Short mmCIF file of C-alpha atoms in Angstrom, two decimals:
data_model
loop_
_atom_site.label_atom_id
_atom_site.label_comp_id
_atom_site.label_asym_id
_atom_site.label_seq_id
_atom_site.Cartn_x
_atom_site.Cartn_y
_atom_site.Cartn_z
CA UNK C 27 -44.95 -67.95 -14.55
CA UNK C 28 -42.34 -68.13 -11.80
CA UNK C 29 -43.25 -67.64 -8.16
CA UNK C 30 -40.87 -64.64 -7.97
CA UNK C 31 -42.80 -62.88 -10.75
CA UNK C 32 -46.11 -63.70 -9.07
CA UNK C 33 -44.83 -62.30 -5.76
CA UNK C 34 -43.80 -59.10 -7.53
CA UNK C 35 -47.24 -58.77 -9.13
CA UNK C 36 -48.84 -59.30 -5.71
CA UNK C 37 -46.91 -56.41 -4.17
CA UNK C 38 -49.62 -53.76 -4.86
CA UNK C 39 -52.12 -55.98 -3.01
CA UNK C 40 -49.89 -56.75 -0.02
CA UNK C 41 -51.76 -54.59 2.47
CA UNK C 42 -55.09 -56.22 1.56
CA UNK C 43 -54.14 -59.91 1.41
CA UNK C 44 -54.64 -61.98 4.56
CA UNK C 45 -52.55 -65.00 3.60
CA UNK C 46 -55.29 -67.41 2.48
CA UNK C 47 -53.96 -67.78 -1.06
CA UNK C 48 -50.68 -69.63 -1.56
CA UNK C 49 -48.72 -67.71 -4.26
CA UNK C 50 -47.51 -71.06 -5.64
CA UNK C 51 -51.09 -71.75 -6.78
CA UNK C 52 -51.41 -68.51 -8.76
CA UNK C 53 -50.85 -68.74 -12.52
CA UNK C 54 -51.35 -65.02 -13.17
CA UNK C 55 -52.43 -62.01 -11.15
CA UNK C 56 -53.59 -59.52 -13.77
CA UNK C 57 -55.88 -60.18 -16.72
CA UNK C 58 -56.89 -58.00 -19.66
CA UNK C 59 -60.20 -56.23 -19.11
CA UNK C 60 -62.60 -55.10 -21.82
CA UNK C 61 -63.48 -51.63 -23.03
CA UNK C 62 -66.59 -50.59 -21.08
CA UNK C 63 -68.33 -49.98 -24.43
CA UNK C 64 -67.98 -53.70 -25.24
CA UNK C 65 -69.56 -54.67 -21.92
CA UNK C 66 -72.40 -52.17 -22.38
CA UNK C 67 -72.99 -53.37 -25.93
CA UNK C 68 -73.45 -56.96 -24.84
CA UNK C 69 -75.68 -55.99 -21.92
CA UNK C 70 -77.96 -54.12 -24.32
CA UNK C 71 -78.60 -57.22 -26.45
CA UNK C 72 -82.02 -58.86 -26.13
CA UNK C 73 -81.99 -62.63 -25.49
CA UNK C 74 -78.32 -62.25 -24.59
CA UNK C 75 -76.91 -65.78 -24.46
CA UNK C 76 -79.05 -67.34 -27.18
CA UNK C 77 -78.29 -64.54 -29.64
CA UNK C 78 -74.55 -64.72 -28.98
CA UNK C 79 -74.60 -68.52 -29.17
CA UNK C 80 -75.89 -68.26 -32.75
CA UNK C 81 -73.10 -65.85 -33.67
CA UNK C 82 -70.43 -68.03 -32.06
CA UNK C 83 -71.54 -70.94 -34.26
CA UNK C 84 -70.34 -68.85 -37.21
CA UNK C 85 -66.92 -68.51 -35.58
CA UNK C 86 -66.67 -72.22 -34.81
CA UNK C 87 -67.19 -72.01 -31.04
CA UNK C 88 -69.72 -73.98 -29.00
CA UNK C 89 -69.41 -72.67 -25.44
CA UNK C 90 -72.99 -72.85 -24.22
CA UNK C 91 -73.82 -74.08 -20.72
CA UNK C 92 -77.59 -74.61 -20.32
CA UNK C 93 -79.35 -73.33 -17.23
CA UNK C 94 -80.47 -76.86 -16.37
CA UNK C 95 -76.80 -77.72 -15.80
CA UNK C 96 -75.71 -74.56 -13.97
CA UNK C 97 -78.80 -72.92 -12.53
CA UNK C 98 -79.19 -69.23 -11.74
CA UNK C 99 -80.06 -68.76 -8.06
CA UNK C 100 -82.67 -66.18 -9.07
CA UNK C 101 -84.52 -65.40 -12.28
CA UNK C 102 -83.78 -62.26 -14.24
CA UNK C 103 -80.01 -62.37 -13.69
CA UNK C 104 -77.81 -61.00 -16.50
CA UNK C 105 -74.04 -60.71 -16.44
CA UNK C 106 -71.26 -59.74 -18.83
CA UNK C 107 -67.69 -59.64 -17.58
CA UNK C 108 -64.17 -61.08 -17.78
CA UNK C 109 -63.43 -64.35 -16.00
CA UNK C 110 -61.20 -64.66 -12.97
CA UNK C 111 -60.85 -68.38 -12.35
CA UNK C 112 -60.25 -70.81 -9.50
CA UNK C 113 -59.98 -74.61 -9.62
CA UNK C 114 -60.80 -76.75 -6.61
CA UNK C 115 -60.39 -80.43 -5.80
CA UNK C 116 -61.51 -82.73 -3.05
CA UNK C 117 -59.03 -82.39 -0.18
CA UNK C 118 -56.35 -85.10 0.08
CA UNK C 119 -56.80 -85.43 3.86
CA UNK C 120 -60.06 -86.39 5.54
CA UNK C 121 -62.03 -83.43 6.84
CA UNK C 122 -62.31 -84.94 10.33
CA UNK C 123 -58.57 -85.53 10.53
CA UNK C 124 -57.84 -81.94 9.48
CA UNK C 125 -60.23 -80.52 12.08
CA UNK C 126 -58.93 -82.66 14.94
CA UNK C 127 -55.31 -81.83 14.15
CA UNK C 128 -55.92 -78.15 13.51
CA UNK C 129 -54.64 -78.26 9.95
CA UNK C 130 -55.23 -75.12 7.92
CA UNK C 131 -57.36 -75.78 4.83
CA UNK C 132 -55.63 -75.13 1.54
CA UNK C 133 -58.12 -72.61 0.21
CA UNK C 134 -57.96 -69.20 -1.37
CA UNK C 135 -60.66 -67.61 0.76
CA UNK C 136 -61.15 -63.88 0.68
CA UNK C 137 -57.79 -63.32 -1.04
CA UNK C 138 -59.30 -64.61 -4.29
CA UNK C 139 -61.87 -61.81 -4.22
CA UNK C 140 -59.18 -59.27 -3.32
CA UNK C 141 -57.44 -60.08 -6.61
CA UNK C 142 -60.58 -59.33 -8.66
CA UNK C 143 -61.88 -56.01 -9.90
CA UNK C 144 -65.37 -54.56 -10.13
CA UNK C 145 -67.16 -56.01 -13.14
CA UNK C 146 -65.29 -59.34 -13.10
CA UNK C 147 -66.99 -62.74 -13.05
CA UNK C 148 -65.48 -65.13 -10.51
CA UNK C 149 -65.55 -68.61 -12.05
CA UNK C 150 -65.01 -71.64 -9.80
CA UNK C 151 -64.29 -75.08 -11.23
CA UNK C 152 -65.49 -77.34 -8.43
CA UNK C 153 -65.36 -80.44 -10.61
CA UNK C 154 -69.15 -80.62 -10.63
CA UNK C 155 -69.24 -81.78 -7.02
CA UNK C 156 -72.54 -81.34 -5.23
CA UNK C 157 -71.80 -82.64 -1.73
CA UNK C 158 -69.88 -79.64 -0.35
CA UNK C 159 -70.01 -75.90 -0.92
CA UNK C 160 -67.44 -74.14 -3.09
CA UNK C 161 -68.88 -70.69 -2.39
CA UNK C 162 -71.00 -69.26 0.41
CA UNK C 163 -72.48 -66.20 2.04
CA UNK C 164 -69.29 -64.60 3.34
CA UNK C 165 -67.53 -64.67 -0.03
CA UNK C 166 -70.79 -63.53 -1.62
CA UNK C 167 -70.86 -60.49 0.66
CA UNK C 168 -67.27 -59.64 -0.23
CA UNK C 169 -67.98 -60.19 -3.95
CA UNK C 170 -71.03 -57.94 -3.87
CA UNK C 171 -69.09 -55.23 -2.03
CA UNK C 172 -66.30 -55.49 -4.62
CA UNK C 173 -68.83 -54.93 -7.40
CA UNK C 174 -68.33 -58.23 -9.20
CA UNK C 175 -70.67 -58.82 -12.12
CA UNK C 176 -71.40 -62.35 -10.95
CA UNK C 177 -70.27 -65.79 -9.82
CA UNK C 178 -70.24 -69.08 -11.74
CA UNK C 179 -69.67 -72.31 -9.80
CA UNK C 180 -69.47 -75.77 -11.32
CA UNK C 181 -70.19 -77.23 -7.92
CA UNK C 182 -72.35 -76.30 -4.95
CA UNK C 183 -73.03 -73.05 -3.15
CA UNK C 184 -74.73 -72.43 0.16
CA UNK C 185 -76.49 -69.57 1.96
CA UNK C 186 -78.76 -69.21 -1.07
CA UNK C 187 -81.32 -66.94 0.60
CA UNK C 188 -78.76 -64.38 1.74
CA UNK C 189 -77.00 -64.43 -1.65
CA UNK C 190 -80.27 -63.80 -3.48
CA UNK C 191 -81.16 -60.99 -1.06
CA UNK C 192 -77.80 -59.34 -1.75
CA UNK C 193 -78.54 -59.15 -5.45
CA UNK C 194 -75.33 -60.93 -6.42
CA UNK C 195 -75.87 -62.94 -9.62
CA UNK C 196 -74.82 -66.57 -9.13
CA UNK C 197 -75.05 -69.72 -11.27
CA UNK C 198 -74.26 -73.11 -9.72
CA UNK C 199 -74.77 -76.82 -10.24
CA UNK C 200 -76.36 -77.33 -6.83
CA UNK C 201 -77.11 -75.85 -3.42
CA UNK C 202 -76.12 -77.55 -0.16
CA UNK C 203 -75.86 -76.68 3.54
CA UNK C 204 -72.55 -78.59 3.88
CA UNK C 205 -69.39 -76.48 4.06
CA UNK C 206 -66.48 -77.11 1.73
CA UNK C 207 -63.94 -76.14 4.40
CA UNK C 208 -61.56 -79.05 4.96
CA UNK C 209 -63.44 -80.99 2.24
CA UNK C 210 -62.32 -78.99 -0.79
CA UNK C 211 -59.04 -77.28 -1.48
CA UNK C 212 -57.81 -74.77 -4.03
CA UNK C 213 -55.34 -76.25 -6.51
CA UNK C 214 -54.97 -73.36 -8.98
CA UNK C 215 -55.93 -69.69 -9.26
CA UNK C 216 -56.30 -67.90 -12.59
CA UNK C 217 -55.48 -70.89 -14.73
CA UNK C 218 -57.58 -72.60 -17.37
CA UNK C 219 -60.68 -74.29 -15.92
CA UNK C 220 -63.47 -76.48 -17.24
CA UNK C 221 -67.03 -75.50 -16.40
CA UNK C 222 -69.70 -78.06 -17.37
CA UNK C 223 -67.44 -79.30 -20.15
CA UNK C 224 -66.58 -75.82 -21.46
CA UNK C 225 -63.02 -74.51 -21.26
CA UNK C 226 -62.68 -71.06 -19.70
CA UNK C 227 -59.46 -69.07 -19.59
CA UNK C 228 -58.77 -66.05 -17.39
CA UNK C 229 -59.98 -62.97 -19.25
CA UNK C 230 -62.60 -64.79 -21.34
CA UNK C 231 -65.87 -62.89 -21.56
CA UNK C 232 -68.62 -64.61 -19.55
CA UNK C 233 -72.25 -63.94 -20.45
CA UNK C 234 -75.17 -65.19 -18.38
CA UNK C 235 -78.96 -64.97 -18.26
CA UNK C 236 -81.97 -67.20 -17.58
CA UNK C 237 -81.10 -69.42 -20.56
CA UNK C 238 -77.63 -70.25 -19.27
CA UNK C 239 -74.05 -69.17 -19.86
CA UNK C 240 -71.92 -68.40 -22.93
CA UNK C 241 -68.16 -67.88 -23.09
CA UNK C 242 -66.70 -65.51 -25.70
CA UNK C 243 -62.94 -65.60 -26.40
CA UNK C 244 -61.58 -62.05 -25.97
CA UNK C 245 -59.91 -61.96 -29.38
CA UNK C 246 -63.29 -62.15 -31.14
CA UNK C 247 -65.47 -60.34 -28.59
CA UNK C 248 -65.69 -57.16 -30.68
CA UNK C 249 -66.51 -58.94 -33.92
CA UNK C 250 -69.12 -61.13 -32.21
CA UNK C 251 -70.78 -58.08 -30.69
CA UNK C 252 -70.99 -56.32 -34.05
CA UNK C 253 -72.68 -59.33 -35.65
CA UNK C 254 -75.00 -59.76 -32.68
CA UNK C 255 -76.08 -56.11 -32.85
CA UNK C 256 -76.94 -56.47 -36.55
CA UNK C 257 -78.87 -59.67 -35.81
CA UNK C 258 -80.72 -58.00 -32.94
CA UNK C 259 -81.78 -55.14 -35.20
CA UNK C 260 -83.12 -57.50 -37.84
CA UNK C 261 -84.89 -59.64 -35.28
CA UNK C 262 -86.62 -56.64 -33.73
CA UNK C 263 -88.09 -55.74 -37.13
CA UNK C 264 -89.11 -59.37 -37.68
CA UNK C 265 -90.75 -59.62 -34.26
CA UNK C 266 -92.75 -56.46 -34.94
CA UNK C 267 -93.85 -57.82 -38.31
CA UNK C 268 -94.94 -61.15 -36.84
CA UNK C 269 -96.79 -59.37 -34.03
CA UNK C 270 -98.68 -57.37 -36.65
CA UNK C 271 -99.72 -60.58 -38.38
CA UNK C 272 -97.60 -60.14 -41.52
CA UNK C 273 -97.58 -63.08 -43.92
CA UNK C 274 -94.77 -65.65 -43.85
CA UNK C 275 -93.63 -64.38 -47.24
CA UNK C 276 -93.33 -60.82 -45.94
CA UNK C 277 -91.53 -61.99 -42.80
CA UNK C 278 -89.10 -64.07 -44.87
CA UNK C 279 -87.99 -60.92 -46.68
CA UNK C 280 -86.94 -59.38 -43.37
CA UNK C 281 -84.91 -62.36 -42.16
CA UNK C 282 -84.45 -65.66 -44.02
CA UNK C 283 -86.37 -68.52 -42.33
CA UNK C 284 -83.06 -70.42 -41.98
CA UNK C 285 -82.06 -67.77 -39.42
CA UNK C 286 -85.24 -68.07 -37.34
#
């Protein structure tokens, strides 16, 4: 998309942008959002990511990221929302040189959050780096105030305690006290990113819980939800039967053992 088109799409945000985000790094401003009923339907599923992972196998997608790879900062987190993406790289110039010479870091800063909407999931491809923070307390405060569903960082975050206190749901590869300012730079906003080996496009549906993360392509999100709801209903009957001590033969009639 040309820079002129991007600048035109940025016009409604002009009074809220502070100039952190270079328009030349933006691939798209607006993304398609989901019907709220779709979001609510996914959030109502038990065992959210594992159940949807099974359904995605039927569609030929393997988009699971285990929690051991990208860890939730707190237990009990659950998110469902469309992805707004950012891709970072190690800065070309040494951090010390940039600081001494007063060079402005090439980052997106708060402007990235300004271009999100409530319910979005901000996804940061930090290349898996763990030595400098891609996301910290100030952006977390802005994200929480904006009403974002959550944050996913394939890299490090910092200010863990304050993020957890805020209630913002965050998954990351690591936690570090070291700032990413002058060490990391934004190279693309709202383009395709890779998170722990999984491709994520702007507008993809991101699901997260204690088991990890799952990415659902938007074109099949409705069909996946329908199948997951049917599976959840059958599993609830099976769980009740097993809890009552029903025989394996009786349980097998509720849901074939191959589906267990």
